[in-house]
Coordinates of C-alpha atoms in Angstrom, one line a residue:
Chain A
M151 CA -35.8 0.5 7.8
P152 CA -33.5 1.9 10.5
I153 CA -30.4 -0.1 11.3
Q154 CA -29.4 -0.6 14.9
T155 CA -25.7 -0.7 15.8
F156 CA -24.0 -1.1 19.1
G157 CA -21.3 1.5 19.6
P158 CA -19.2 2.1 22.7
S159 CA -21.9 4.2 24.1
G160 CA -24.6 1.6 23.7
P161 CA -27.1 0.9 20.9
T162 CA -27.7 3.8 18.5
V163 CA -30.2 4.0 15.7
I164 CA -29.0 5.2 12.4
G165 CA -31.1 5.4 9.4
P166 CA -32.9 5.6 7.0
A167 CA -30.9 2.7 5.6
A168 CA -27.8 3.9 3.8
L169 CA -25.8 1.5 1.6
L170 CA -22.5 2.9 2.7
Q171 CA -21.7 5.0 5.7
A172 CA -18.4 6.6 6.6
K173 CA -18.3 7.6 10.2
A174 CA -15.5 10.0 11.5
I175 CA -13.0 8.6 9.0
T176 CA -9.5 10.0 9.6
K177 CA -6.4 9.3 7.5
R178 CA -2.9 10.7 7.8
F179 CA 0.0 10.4 5.4
G180 CA 3.0 11.4 7.5
A181 CA 2.3 14.9 8.7
T182 CA -0.5 15.5 6.1
L183 CA -4.1 15.1 7.3
A184 CA -5.8 13.6 4.2
L185 CA -9.2 13.0 5.8
D186 CA -10.4 14.8 9.0
A187 CA -13.1 12.9 10.9
L188 CA -15.2 12.7 7.7
D189 CA -18.9 11.6 7.8
L190 CA -20.7 10.5 4.6
D191 CA -23.8 8.5 3.7
I192 CA -24.3 6.9 0.3
A193 CA -27.9 5.8 -0.4
D194 CA -28.7 2.7 -2.4
G195 CA -28.9 3.3 -6.1
E196 CA -27.8 7.0 -6.1
F197 CA -25.1 8.7 -8.2
F198 CA -22.9 10.5 -5.8
A199 CA -20.0 12.8 -6.8
L200 CA -17.0 13.6 -4.5
L201 CA -15.8 16.9 -5.9
G202 CA -12.6 18.7 -4.8
G203 CA -9.2 19.9 -5.9
S204 CA -6.0 18.0 -5.6
G205 CA -5.2 17.3 -1.9
S206 CA -8.8 17.6 -0.9
G207 CA -8.9 14.0 0.2
K208 CA -11.4 12.8 -2.4
S209 CA -9.1 10.1 -3.9
T210 CA -8.1 8.9 -0.4
L211 CA -11.7 8.5 0.5
L212 CA -12.4 6.5 -2.6
R213 CA -9.4 4.3 -2.0
I214 CA -10.6 3.7 1.6
M215 CA -14.0 2.6 0.2
A216 CA -12.3 0.2 -2.2
G217 CA -10.0 -1.1 0.5
F218 CA -6.7 0.0 -0.8
E219 CA -6.1 2.2 2.2
T220 CA -7.2 1.6 5.8
P221 CA -8.4 4.6 7.8
D222 CA -6.4 5.5 10.9
S223 CA -9.7 5.8 12.8
G224 CA -13.4 5.8 12.1
R225 CA -15.8 3.3 10.7
L226 CA -16.9 2.3 7.2
L227 CA -20.2 0.5 7.2
L228 CA -21.6 -1.4 4.2
D229 CA -25.2 -2.4 5.0
G230 CA -24.4 -1.7 8.6
A231 CA -21.4 -4.1 8.8
D232 CA -18.0 -2.5 9.4
I233 CA -15.7 -3.3 6.4
A234 CA -12.9 -0.9 7.2
A235 CA -10.5 -3.8 7.8
T236 CA -11.9 -6.1 5.0
P237 CA -9.3 -6.5 2.2
P238 CA -10.3 -5.3 -1.3
W239 CA -10.7 -8.8 -2.7
A240 CA -13.3 -9.6 -0.1
R241 CA -15.5 -6.5 -0.6
P242 CA -18.6 -6.5 -2.8
V243 CA -17.5 -3.1 -4.1
N244 CA -15.8 -2.6 -7.5
M245 CA -13.8 0.3 -8.8
M246 CA -13.0 1.8 -12.2
F247 CA -9.5 3.2 -12.2
Q248 CA -8.6 6.5 -13.7
S249 CA -5.9 4.7 -15.8
Y250 CA -8.5 1.9 -16.5
A251 CA -5.8 -0.6 -15.3
L252 CA -6.8 -3.1 -18.0
F253 CA -4.7 -6.3 -18.0
P254 CA -2.4 -5.9 -21.0
H255 CA -1.9 -9.6 -21.6
L256 CA -5.6 -10.5 -21.7
S257 CA -8.2 -10.0 -24.4
V258 CA -11.2 -7.7 -23.8
A259 CA -13.4 -10.7 -23.0
D260 CA -10.8 -12.2 -20.6
N261 CA -10.4 -8.8 -18.9
V262 CA -14.2 -8.6 -18.3
A263 CA -14.3 -12.3 -17.2
Y264 CA -11.4 -11.9 -14.7
G265 CA -13.6 -11.1 -11.7
L266 CA -16.1 -13.8 -12.5
R267 CA -13.4 -16.4 -12.8
R268 CA -12.0 -15.4 -9.4
A269 CA -15.5 -15.8 -8.0
G270 CA -15.8 -19.3 -9.5
V271 CA -18.8 -18.5 -11.6
A272 CA -19.6 -21.4 -14.0
K273 CA -18.1 -21.2 -17.5
A274 CA -21.4 -20.9 -19.4
E275 CA -22.7 -18.2 -17.1
T276 CA -19.4 -16.3 -17.3
G277 CA -19.6 -16.3 -21.1
A278 CA -23.2 -15.0 -21.1
R279 CA -22.5 -12.3 -18.5
V280 CA -19.3 -11.1 -20.3
A281 CA -21.2 -10.9 -23.6
A282 CA -24.1 -9.0 -21.9
A283 CA -21.7 -6.6 -20.2
L284 CA -19.8 -5.9 -23.4
A285 CA -23.1 -5.3 -25.3
M286 CA -24.3 -3.0 -22.5
V287 CA -21.2 -0.7 -23.1
G288 CA -21.5 -1.0 -26.9
L289 CA -18.5 -3.2 -27.4
A290 CA -20.1 -6.4 -28.7
G291 CA -17.8 -8.1 -31.1
F292 CA -14.6 -6.7 -29.5
D293 CA -14.1 -9.8 -27.4
R294 CA -10.8 -10.9 -28.9
R295 CA -9.1 -7.5 -29.1
K296 CA -6.2 -6.7 -26.8
P297 CA -6.3 -3.5 -24.8
H298 CA -3.5 -1.9 -26.9
Q299 CA -5.7 -2.3 -30.0
L300 CA -8.5 -0.1 -28.6
S301 CA -9.0 3.7 -28.5
G302 CA -9.1 5.6 -25.2
G303 CA -12.9 5.7 -25.2
Q304 CA -13.1 1.9 -25.9
R305 CA -10.7 1.2 -23.1
Q306 CA -12.8 3.2 -20.7
R307 CA -15.9 1.1 -21.7
V308 CA -13.9 -2.2 -21.2
A309 CA -13.0 -0.9 -17.7
L310 CA -16.6 -0.1 -17.0
A311 CA -17.8 -3.5 -18.3
R312 CA -15.2 -5.2 -16.2
S313 CA -16.5 -3.6 -13.0
L314 CA -20.2 -3.8 -13.9
V315 CA -20.1 -7.5 -14.8
M316 CA -19.5 -8.1 -11.1
R317 CA -23.0 -6.6 -10.4
P318 CA -21.7 -4.5 -7.6
R319 CA -24.1 -2.6 -5.4
L320 CA -21.5 0.1 -5.1
L321 CA -19.3 1.1 -8.1
L322 CA -16.4 3.5 -7.4
L323 CA -15.3 5.6 -10.4
D324 CA -12.0 7.5 -10.2
E325 CA -12.1 10.5 -12.6
P326 CA -14.1 8.3 -15.1
L327 CA -14.1 10.9 -17.8
G328 CA -10.7 12.4 -17.0
A329 CA -8.7 10.6 -19.7
L330 CA -11.2 11.2 -22.5
D331 CA -11.0 14.1 -25.0
A332 CA -13.6 16.9 -24.7
G333 CA -15.8 15.6 -27.5
L334 CA -16.3 12.2 -26.0
R335 CA -16.8 13.4 -22.5
E336 CA -20.4 14.7 -22.8
R337 CA -21.6 11.6 -24.6
T338 CA -19.8 9.3 -22.2
G339 CA -21.3 11.2 -19.3
F340 CA -24.9 10.6 -20.5
E341 CA -24.0 6.9 -21.1
L342 CA -22.7 6.6 -17.5
R343 CA -25.9 8.0 -16.2
A344 CA -27.9 5.6 -18.3
L345 CA -25.8 2.7 -17.1
Q346 CA -26.3 3.8 -13.5
R347 CA -30.1 3.9 -14.0
E348 CA -30.1 0.6 -15.8
T349 CA -28.0 -1.4 -13.3
G350 CA -29.5 0.3 -10.2
A351 CA -26.1 0.3 -8.6
A352 CA -24.9 3.2 -6.5
F353 CA -22.1 5.1 -8.3
V354 CA -19.6 7.1 -6.3
M355 CA -17.5 9.2 -8.6
V356 CA -14.4 11.2 -7.8
T357 CA -13.8 14.3 -9.9
H358 CA -12.1 17.6 -9.9
D359 CA -14.4 18.9 -12.6
Q360 CA -17.3 20.8 -11.2
E361 CA -19.3 20.7 -14.4
E362 CA -18.9 16.9 -14.5
A363 CA -20.1 16.6 -10.9
L364 CA -23.1 18.8 -11.4
A365 CA -24.1 17.2 -14.7
L366 CA -23.9 13.6 -13.6
A367 CA -24.6 13.3 -9.9
D368 CA -27.8 13.1 -7.9
R369 CA -25.9 14.4 -4.9
V370 CA -22.5 16.2 -4.7
A371 CA -20.2 16.5 -1.8
V372 CA -17.6 19.3 -2.1
L373 CA -14.4 18.3 -0.2
D374 CA -11.8 20.8 1.1
G375 CA -8.9 19.9 3.3
G376 CA -10.1 16.4 4.2
R377 CA -13.6 17.6 5.2
I378 CA -16.9 18.0 3.5
A379 CA -17.4 21.7 2.9
Q380 CA -21.0 21.1 1.6
R381 CA -23.2 18.4 0.3
G382 CA -26.5 18.3 -1.5
A383 CA -28.3 18.2 -4.8
P384 CA -26.2 19.9 -7.6
R385 CA -28.7 22.7 -8.1
A386 CA -29.0 23.4 -4.4
I387 CA -25.3 23.7 -3.7
Y388 CA -24.7 25.6 -6.9
E389 CA -27.4 28.2 -6.1
R390 CA -26.9 28.2 -2.3
P391 CA -23.3 27.7 -1.6
A392 CA -22.7 27.7 2.2
S393 CA -19.1 29.0 2.3
R394 CA -16.6 31.2 0.4
F395 CA -14.8 28.0 -0.7
V396 CA -17.8 26.3 -2.3
A397 CA -19.0 29.6 -3.9
R398 CA -15.6 30.1 -5.6
F399 CA -15.1 26.4 -6.4
L400 CA -18.5 25.9 -8.0
G401 CA -19.0 28.3 -10.9
A402 CA -16.5 30.8 -9.7
A403 CA -19.0 33.1 -8.0
N404 CA -18.1 36.6 -6.9
V405 CA -17.5 36.7 -3.2
L406 CA -17.9 40.1 -1.5
E407 CA -16.4 40.7 1.9
G408 CA -18.0 43.1 4.4
R409 CA -19.9 43.3 7.7
A410 CA -23.4 42.3 8.6
A411 CA -25.2 44.5 11.1
D412 CA -28.9 44.9 11.9
G413 CA -30.2 42.8 9.0
A414 CA -28.0 44.6 6.4
F415 CA -24.7 43.7 4.9
D416 CA -22.3 46.6 4.2
S417 CA -19.7 45.7 1.6
A418 CA -17.2 48.6 1.3
E419 CA -15.2 46.8 -1.5
A420 CA -18.4 46.6 -3.7
G421 CA -19.6 50.1 -2.7
A422 CA -23.0 48.7 -1.9
T423 CA -25.3 47.8 1.0
F424 CA -27.4 44.7 0.9
T425 CA -30.6 44.4 2.9
D426 CA -32.5 41.4 4.4
I427 CA -29.2 39.5 5.3
P428 CA -29.3 37.1 8.2
A429 CA -27.1 37.6 11.2
G430 CA -23.8 35.6 11.2
T431 CA -23.2 36.3 7.5
V432 CA -19.5 36.9 6.8
A433 CA -19.6 37.3 3.0
L434 CA -21.9 37.3 0.1
A435 CA -21.8 35.3 -3.2
L436 CA -23.1 36.6 -6.5
R437 CA -23.1 34.4 -9.6
P438 CA -21.6 36.1 -12.7
E439 CA -24.5 35.0 -14.8
R440 CA -27.0 36.6 -12.4
L441 CA -25.5 40.1 -12.6
R442 CA -26.7 42.6 -15.1
I443 CA -25.1 45.6 -16.7
L444 CA -27.1 48.9 -16.8
P445 CA -26.1 52.2 -18.3
P446 CA -24.8 54.8 -15.7
G447 CA -27.6 56.8 -14.2
A448 CA -30.4 54.1 -14.6
D449 CA -32.9 54.4 -11.9
E450 CA -33.1 51.0 -10.3
P451 CA -32.7 49.5 -6.9
N452 CA -29.8 47.1 -6.1
T453 CA -27.1 48.6 -8.2
A454 CA -23.5 49.7 -7.7
P455 CA -21.3 51.7 -10.0
G456 CA -18.1 50.3 -11.6
T457 CA -15.8 50.5 -14.7
V458 CA -15.3 47.8 -17.3
E459 CA -11.7 46.7 -16.9
D460 CA -11.6 43.9 -19.4
A461 CA -13.9 41.8 -21.6
A462 CA -13.5 38.3 -23.0
F463 CA -15.9 36.9 -25.7
R464 CA -16.8 33.3 -24.9
G465 CA -19.3 32.4 -27.6
D466 CA -22.6 32.3 -25.8
D467 CA -21.7 35.3 -23.6
T468 CA -19.0 37.8 -22.8
L469 CA -17.1 37.7 -19.5
L470 CA -16.7 41.3 -18.2
L471 CA -14.3 42.2 -15.4
I472 CA -15.8 45.2 -13.6
R473 CA -13.8 47.3 -11.1
M474 CA -16.2 48.5 -8.5
A475 CA -15.9 51.9 -6.8
G476 CA -14.8 50.2 -3.6
G477 CA -12.0 48.3 -5.3
A478 CA -13.6 44.8 -5.7
L479 CA -13.3 43.1 -9.1
L480 CA -16.5 41.5 -10.2
R481 CA -17.0 38.8 -12.9
V482 CA -20.1 39.5 -14.9
A483 CA -21.3 37.1 -17.7
H484 CA -23.0 39.3 -20.2
A485 CA -25.4 37.2 -22.3
E486 CA -25.5 37.8 -26.1
E487 CA -29.3 38.4 -26.2
D488 CA -28.8 41.4 -23.8
G489 CA -27.2 43.4 -26.7
A490 CA -23.6 44.5 -27.3
P491 CA -21.4 44.4 -24.2
P492 CA -20.0 47.8 -23.0
E493 CA -16.6 48.9 -24.2
R494 CA -13.4 48.6 -22.1
G495 CA -13.1 51.6 -19.8
A496 CA -16.9 52.4 -19.9
A497 CA -18.6 53.4 -16.7
V498 CA -21.6 51.1 -15.9
L499 CA -24.0 50.1 -13.2
V500 CA -23.9 46.5 -12.0
A501 CA -27.4 45.3 -11.0
W502 CA -28.7 42.3 -9.2
D503 CA -31.9 40.8 -7.9
A504 CA -32.2 40.5 -4.1
D505 CA -33.1 36.8 -4.5
D506 CA -29.7 36.1 -6.1
V507 CA -27.6 37.4 -3.2
V508 CA -26.4 34.3 -1.3
P509 CA -25.3 35.0 2.3
L510 CA -22.2 32.9 3.3
A511 CA -21.7 31.8 6.9
S512 CA -18.0 31.0 6.5
Chain B
M255 CA 25.5 8.5 -45.5
I256 CA 29.2 8.6 -44.8
G257 CA 28.5 9.6 -41.2
R258 CA 26.2 6.6 -40.8
L259 CA 28.9 4.3 -42.3
L260 CA 31.5 5.7 -39.8
V261 CA 29.2 5.0 -36.9
L262 CA 28.5 1.5 -38.0
L263 CA 32.0 0.6 -39.1
P264 CA 33.3 -0.2 -35.6
V265 CA 30.2 -2.4 -35.0
W266 CA 30.8 -4.4 -38.1
A267 CA 34.5 -4.6 -37.5
W268 CA 33.9 -5.8 -34.0
L269 CA 31.4 -8.5 -35.2
L270 CA 33.7 -9.6 -38.0
V271 CA 36.9 -9.8 -35.9
F272 CA 35.4 -11.2 -32.7
V273 CA 32.3 -13.1 -33.8
A274 CA 32.4 -14.1 -37.4
A275 CA 36.2 -14.9 -37.8
P276 CA 36.4 -17.0 -34.6
A277 CA 33.3 -18.9 -35.6
A278 CA 34.8 -19.6 -39.0
I279 CA 38.1 -20.7 -37.5
L280 CA 36.2 -22.9 -35.0
L281 CA 34.2 -24.5 -37.8
A282 CA 37.4 -25.0 -39.8
I283 CA 39.1 -26.8 -36.9
A284 CA 36.0 -28.9 -36.3
L285 CA 36.1 -30.0 -39.9
G286 CA 39.9 -30.7 -39.7
E287 CA 41.8 -33.8 -38.7
A288 CA 43.9 -34.3 -35.5
D289 CA 47.6 -34.2 -36.1
S290 CA 50.7 -34.3 -34.0
G291 CA 52.3 -30.9 -34.4
I292 CA 51.6 -27.2 -33.7
P293 CA 48.8 -26.5 -34.2
P294 CA 47.6 -30.0 -33.5
F295 CA 45.3 -30.3 -36.5
R296 CA 45.3 -30.4 -40.3
L297 CA 42.8 -28.6 -42.5
A298 CA 40.6 -31.2 -44.2
W299 CA 36.9 -31.5 -45.1
S300 CA 36.3 -34.3 -42.6
L301 CA 33.3 -34.9 -40.4
A302 CA 35.3 -37.2 -38.1
G303 CA 35.1 -34.7 -35.3
F304 CA 31.3 -34.5 -35.4
G305 CA 31.1 -38.3 -36.0
M306 CA 32.9 -38.8 -32.7
L307 CA 30.3 -36.8 -30.9
V308 CA 27.6 -39.1 -32.2
E309 CA 29.5 -42.4 -31.7
D310 CA 30.8 -41.8 -28.2
S311 CA 27.8 -41.1 -25.8
Y312 CA 30.4 -39.5 -23.5
Y313 CA 30.1 -36.2 -25.4
L314 CA 26.3 -36.3 -25.7
D315 CA 26.1 -37.0 -21.9
A316 CA 28.4 -34.0 -21.3
L317 CA 26.1 -31.8 -23.4
L318 CA 22.9 -33.0 -21.7
T319 CA 24.4 -32.8 -18.2
A320 CA 25.5 -29.2 -18.9
L321 CA 22.0 -28.3 -20.2
R322 CA 20.4 -29.9 -17.2
I323 CA 22.6 -28.1 -14.7
A324 CA 22.2 -24.8 -16.6
A325 CA 18.4 -25.3 -16.6
M326 CA 18.4 -26.0 -12.8
T327 CA 20.7 -23.0 -12.2
A328 CA 18.4 -20.7 -14.3
G329 CA 15.3 -22.1 -12.6
C330 CA 16.7 -21.5 -9.1
C331 CA 17.9 -18.0 -10.1
L332 CA 14.4 -17.2 -11.3
L333 CA 12.8 -18.4 -8.1
I334 CA 15.1 -16.2 -6.0
A335 CA 15.2 -13.3 -8.4
Y336 CA 11.4 -12.7 -8.6
P337 CA 10.9 -11.8 -5.0
M338 CA 14.2 -9.8 -5.0
A339 CA 13.3 -7.9 -8.1
M340 CA 9.8 -7.2 -6.7
G341 CA 11.2 -6.0 -3.5
I342 CA 13.6 -3.6 -5.3
A343 CA 10.9 -2.4 -7.7
R344 CA 8.5 -1.6 -4.9
A345 CA 11.1 0.2 -2.7
A346 CA 11.2 3.9 -2.5
P347 CA 13.3 5.4 -5.4
G348 CA 16.1 6.4 -3.0
R349 CA 16.3 2.9 -1.4
R350 CA 16.0 1.3 -4.8
V351 CA 19.4 2.7 -6.0
L352 CA 21.0 1.4 -2.8
L353 CA 19.5 -2.1 -3.2
L354 CA 20.6 -2.3 -6.9
A355 CA 24.1 -1.3 -5.8
A356 CA 24.1 -4.0 -3.2
L357 CA 23.0 -6.5 -5.9
M358 CA 26.0 -5.5 -8.1
L359 CA 28.4 -5.3 -5.2
P360 CA 29.7 -8.9 -5.5
F361 CA 30.9 -8.0 -9.1
W362 CA 33.4 -5.7 -7.5
T363 CA 35.3 -8.7 -6.0
G364 CA 37.0 -11.2 -8.3
F365 CA 35.0 -14.1 -9.6
L366 CA 37.6 -16.6 -8.4
L367 CA 37.6 -14.9 -5.0
R368 CA 33.9 -15.6 -4.6
V369 CA 34.3 -19.2 -5.6
G370 CA 37.1 -19.5 -3.2
A371 CA 34.9 -18.0 -0.4
W372 CA 32.3 -20.7 -1.1
I373 CA 35.0 -23.4 -1.0
G374 CA 36.1 -22.0 2.4
L375 CA 32.5 -22.2 3.6
L376 CA 31.7 -25.7 2.3
R377 CA 34.9 -27.8 2.6
D378 CA 35.3 -30.5 5.3
E379 CA 37.3 -28.1 7.6
G380 CA 35.1 -25.2 6.5
W381 CA 32.9 -22.9 8.5
I382 CA 29.6 -24.7 8.0
N383 CA 31.0 -28.1 9.0
G384 CA 32.9 -26.4 11.8
V385 CA 29.6 -24.9 13.2
L386 CA 27.7 -28.2 12.7
I387 CA 30.4 -30.2 14.5
S388 CA 30.8 -27.7 17.4
L389 CA 27.0 -27.7 17.9
G390 CA 27.1 -31.5 18.0
I391 CA 24.7 -31.9 15.1
T392 CA 27.1 -34.1 13.3
D393 CA 30.3 -36.0 14.3
A394 CA 32.1 -36.2 11.0
P395 CA 32.1 -33.4 8.5
L396 CA 29.3 -33.6 6.0
P397 CA 30.4 -33.9 2.3
L398 CA 29.3 -30.5 1.2
L399 CA 31.9 -29.5 -1.3
Y400 CA 32.4 -31.4 -4.6
T401 CA 28.7 -32.2 -4.9
E402 CA 26.2 -31.2 -7.4
G403 CA 24.5 -29.1 -4.7
A404 CA 27.8 -27.1 -4.1
M405 CA 28.1 -26.6 -7.8
L406 CA 24.5 -25.3 -8.1
V407 CA 25.0 -23.0 -5.1
G408 CA 28.1 -21.5 -6.7
M409 CA 26.5 -21.1 -10.1
V410 CA 23.3 -19.5 -8.7
H411 CA 25.3 -17.1 -6.7
A412 CA 27.5 -16.2 -9.7
Y413 CA 24.6 -15.6 -12.1
L414 CA 21.8 -14.3 -9.9
P415 CA 22.2 -10.6 -10.8
F416 CA 21.7 -11.5 -14.5
A417 CA 18.2 -12.8 -13.6
V418 CA 17.3 -10.0 -11.2
L419 CA 18.1 -7.1 -13.5
P420 CA 15.7 -7.9 -16.4
L421 CA 12.9 -8.8 -14.0
F422 CA 13.5 -5.6 -12.0
A423 CA 13.3 -3.5 -15.3
A424 CA 9.9 -5.2 -16.2
L425 CA 8.4 -5.0 -12.7
V426 CA 9.3 -1.4 -12.1
R427 CA 7.5 -0.5 -15.4
L428 CA 4.5 -2.5 -14.5
D429 CA 1.5 -0.3 -13.6
P430 CA 0.9 -0.8 -9.9
T431 CA -2.8 -0.2 -10.4
L432 CA -2.9 -3.6 -12.3
G433 CA -2.4 -5.4 -8.9
E434 CA -5.0 -3.2 -7.3
A435 CA -7.5 -3.9 -10.1
A436 CA -6.9 -7.6 -9.7
A437 CA -7.5 -7.3 -5.9
D438 CA -10.6 -5.3 -6.5
L439 CA -12.0 -8.0 -8.8
G440 CA -11.5 -10.6 -6.1
A441 CA -7.9 -11.9 -6.5
R442 CA -5.9 -12.6 -3.4
P443 CA -2.3 -11.4 -3.6
A444 CA -0.9 -14.9 -4.6
V445 CA -3.7 -15.3 -7.3
A446 CA -3.0 -11.7 -8.5
F447 CA 0.7 -12.6 -8.9
V448 CA 0.0 -15.7 -10.9
T449 CA -2.8 -14.3 -13.1
V450 CA -1.5 -10.7 -13.6
T451 CA 2.1 -10.0 -12.6
L452 CA 3.6 -13.2 -13.9
P453 CA 2.0 -13.2 -17.4
A454 CA 2.6 -9.5 -17.8
T455 CA 6.3 -9.9 -17.0
L456 CA 6.7 -13.3 -18.8
P457 CA 9.1 -12.0 -21.6
A458 CA 11.4 -10.6 -18.9
A459 CA 11.3 -13.9 -17.1
I460 CA 12.3 -15.7 -20.2
A461 CA 15.0 -13.2 -20.8
A462 CA 16.2 -13.7 -17.3
F463 CA 16.2 -17.4 -17.7
L464 CA 18.2 -17.3 -20.9
L465 CA 20.7 -14.8 -19.5
V466 CA 21.5 -17.3 -16.8
F467 CA 21.0 -20.5 -18.9
I468 CA 23.3 -19.6 -21.8
P469 CA 26.5 -18.7 -19.9
A470 CA 25.8 -21.4 -17.3
A471 CA 25.6 -24.1 -20.0
G472 CA 29.3 -23.5 -21.0
E473 CA 30.5 -22.8 -17.4
F474 CA 33.9 -24.4 -16.7
V475 CA 35.4 -22.9 -13.6
I476 CA 32.6 -23.5 -11.0
P477 CA 32.1 -27.2 -11.9
E478 CA 35.8 -27.7 -12.0
L479 CA 36.4 -26.1 -8.6
M480 CA 33.2 -27.0 -6.7
G481 CA 31.5 -29.9 -8.6
P482 CA 31.8 -33.6 -8.1
P483 CA 34.6 -35.2 -10.1
E484 CA 32.2 -37.4 -12.0
A485 CA 30.1 -34.4 -13.2
Q486 CA 31.4 -34.2 -16.8
L487 CA 29.9 -31.0 -18.0
V488 CA 30.5 -29.9 -21.6
G489 CA 32.7 -27.0 -20.4
R490 CA 35.0 -29.4 -18.6
V491 CA 35.0 -31.9 -21.5
L492 CA 35.9 -29.1 -23.9
W493 CA 38.8 -28.1 -21.7
Q494 CA 40.1 -31.7 -21.5
E495 CA 39.8 -32.2 -25.2
F496 CA 41.6 -29.0 -26.0
F497 CA 44.4 -29.0 -23.4
Q498 CA 44.8 -32.6 -22.2
N499 CA 43.9 -34.8 -25.1
R500 CA 44.9 -32.1 -27.7
D501 CA 42.1 -33.4 -30.0
W502 CA 41.1 -30.0 -31.4
P503 CA 38.7 -31.2 -34.0
V504 CA 36.5 -33.1 -31.5
A505 CA 36.7 -30.1 -29.1
A506 CA 35.8 -27.7 -31.8
A507 CA 32.9 -29.9 -33.0
L508 CA 31.7 -30.0 -29.4
A509 CA 31.8 -26.3 -29.2
V510 CA 29.9 -25.9 -32.4
A511 CA 27.3 -28.3 -31.2
L512 CA 26.9 -26.4 -28.0
L513 CA 26.6 -23.1 -29.9
V514 CA 23.9 -24.6 -32.2
L515 CA 22.0 -26.0 -29.2
L516 CA 22.0 -22.6 -27.5
L517 CA 20.8 -20.8 -30.7
V518 CA 17.5 -22.7 -30.6
P519 CA 16.2 -21.2 -27.3
I520 CA 17.5 -17.7 -28.4
R521 CA 15.5 -17.9 -31.6
L522 CA 12.4 -19.1 -29.8
F523 CA 12.7 -16.2 -27.5
Q524 CA 13.1 -13.7 -30.3
R525 CA 9.9 -15.1 -32.0
L526 CA 8.1 -14.8 -28.7
E527 CA 9.2 -11.2 -28.3
A528 CA 8.1 -10.3 -31.9
Q529 CA 4.7 -11.7 -31.2
S530 CA 4.0 -9.7 -28.0

């Protein structure tokens, strides 16, 4: 159902109904512009990832959603009501902190019950909900432990239970897997997704880890310099990055500079000309795993000559650094099933499918 | 092994000469009998000194009054020190150093000088009464000095830094996201303070209380110079017994009793520390 709001320019219809809407949010810290007129919609029940490097503004945006920072300008609408000035304790939004922020003097059960007690929930109901929340994260029977008696993974679950027990419609997660060791991350990631489906709450996760964002989220927004560089489904933005920044940030694509003219793109540094390229293209992206290596002299379209400068075995593939005739250095992931990788110093042809060439507009 | 011994030797020597030996001498005097001579006591295995403490309620009253005043002083210090320590802990690191220096600054002036300054402010012809009279709020000077209030003001002022420092050390270590987590879960700032900040810094608060309470219980100078004449605190009584009545056994017994009374809260605190 569309929501009607009354802005300074009269009534405007926004919709379809989004749970949370950020409208032209700007935030400065001194001379630094952390968020630059940022717009964002979070739908009810979706898993959304804010992906960016340090200083991209992703954490500031999350803290504004939680109420720990107030935007300098712009509006933050929850179910259509502006909550930008609502203090954190009055927002129906909960957050899981990167450091977990468990209360050290309280037991696991008291930590989880903290929010319910503040809300004045009856004692019996509090007990039942705490037990259910702890069971949901697999910590039944840990009620009486203190936080310092738990492992990192267990602490993360307590933090999760403490937020989920409040039954928020919007749960904010600040680098939820950041403090876990590699082995636990994958499993916890799957569990997070299962919890999100089970509770039906919208999850907004901040992360600097592109694999984490792609693996967990329904939609990803890539942030750069306080603006959203691109947003969309993980597969869509991975396969069709819109800018050089997104292409490099997600999956470290090769970005080829050059000039577009008459439907073709001429890249001197790659020593190749690409056809069927739309006007306005400023660069091309080529994924390392979509490039193939052919012996020199092979008779195929869409190839360019180069020399293997270095090679690194990575288990399931070998990463080749190929110096192209025009000077560009391309990363090529050579899969194991394609046979032995070429030696260092070997002359090769780099080949691609026309479909895998992604034109970039900025 | 020898190196370890060399390091510990001064510590043990210090404890022996300045703690164990005086305590033994004090106990010996307390168990002695008063005598006219120099020194004014005779060694004896007599419990007369301690007996006097029990028989004459004067001494017990002095002990209890001292403990009451010390508890009030420590309580007031805690109330003032929490917001101060929180302010310093939340200040930017550069400002923090400045604020801590300001806190310690009074120590650079003499203790008696500070008491003297309070007397100058509070006495009948002092500044406060001067201002009150010139503003027409009162005709005659208010009796400010030589009251229990004046004594408390002086003690709180003298001991406040001892309460601020341990609280500051605990608050500056406290993870600031704990407060945010409390707010996120629905706690207003005052509720967050009572349910999170206060319990998480409770050991430091107890330490701050004791650091004020213990020296305040034996305080002699401030009650003598600023307190009401009828306020017979144990420190004053000790002084009188030693130097005016020259009844060293009773004075020593009183000192031992005070020491034992103060050991109880210290032990309790240590147990609490060990538990947490």
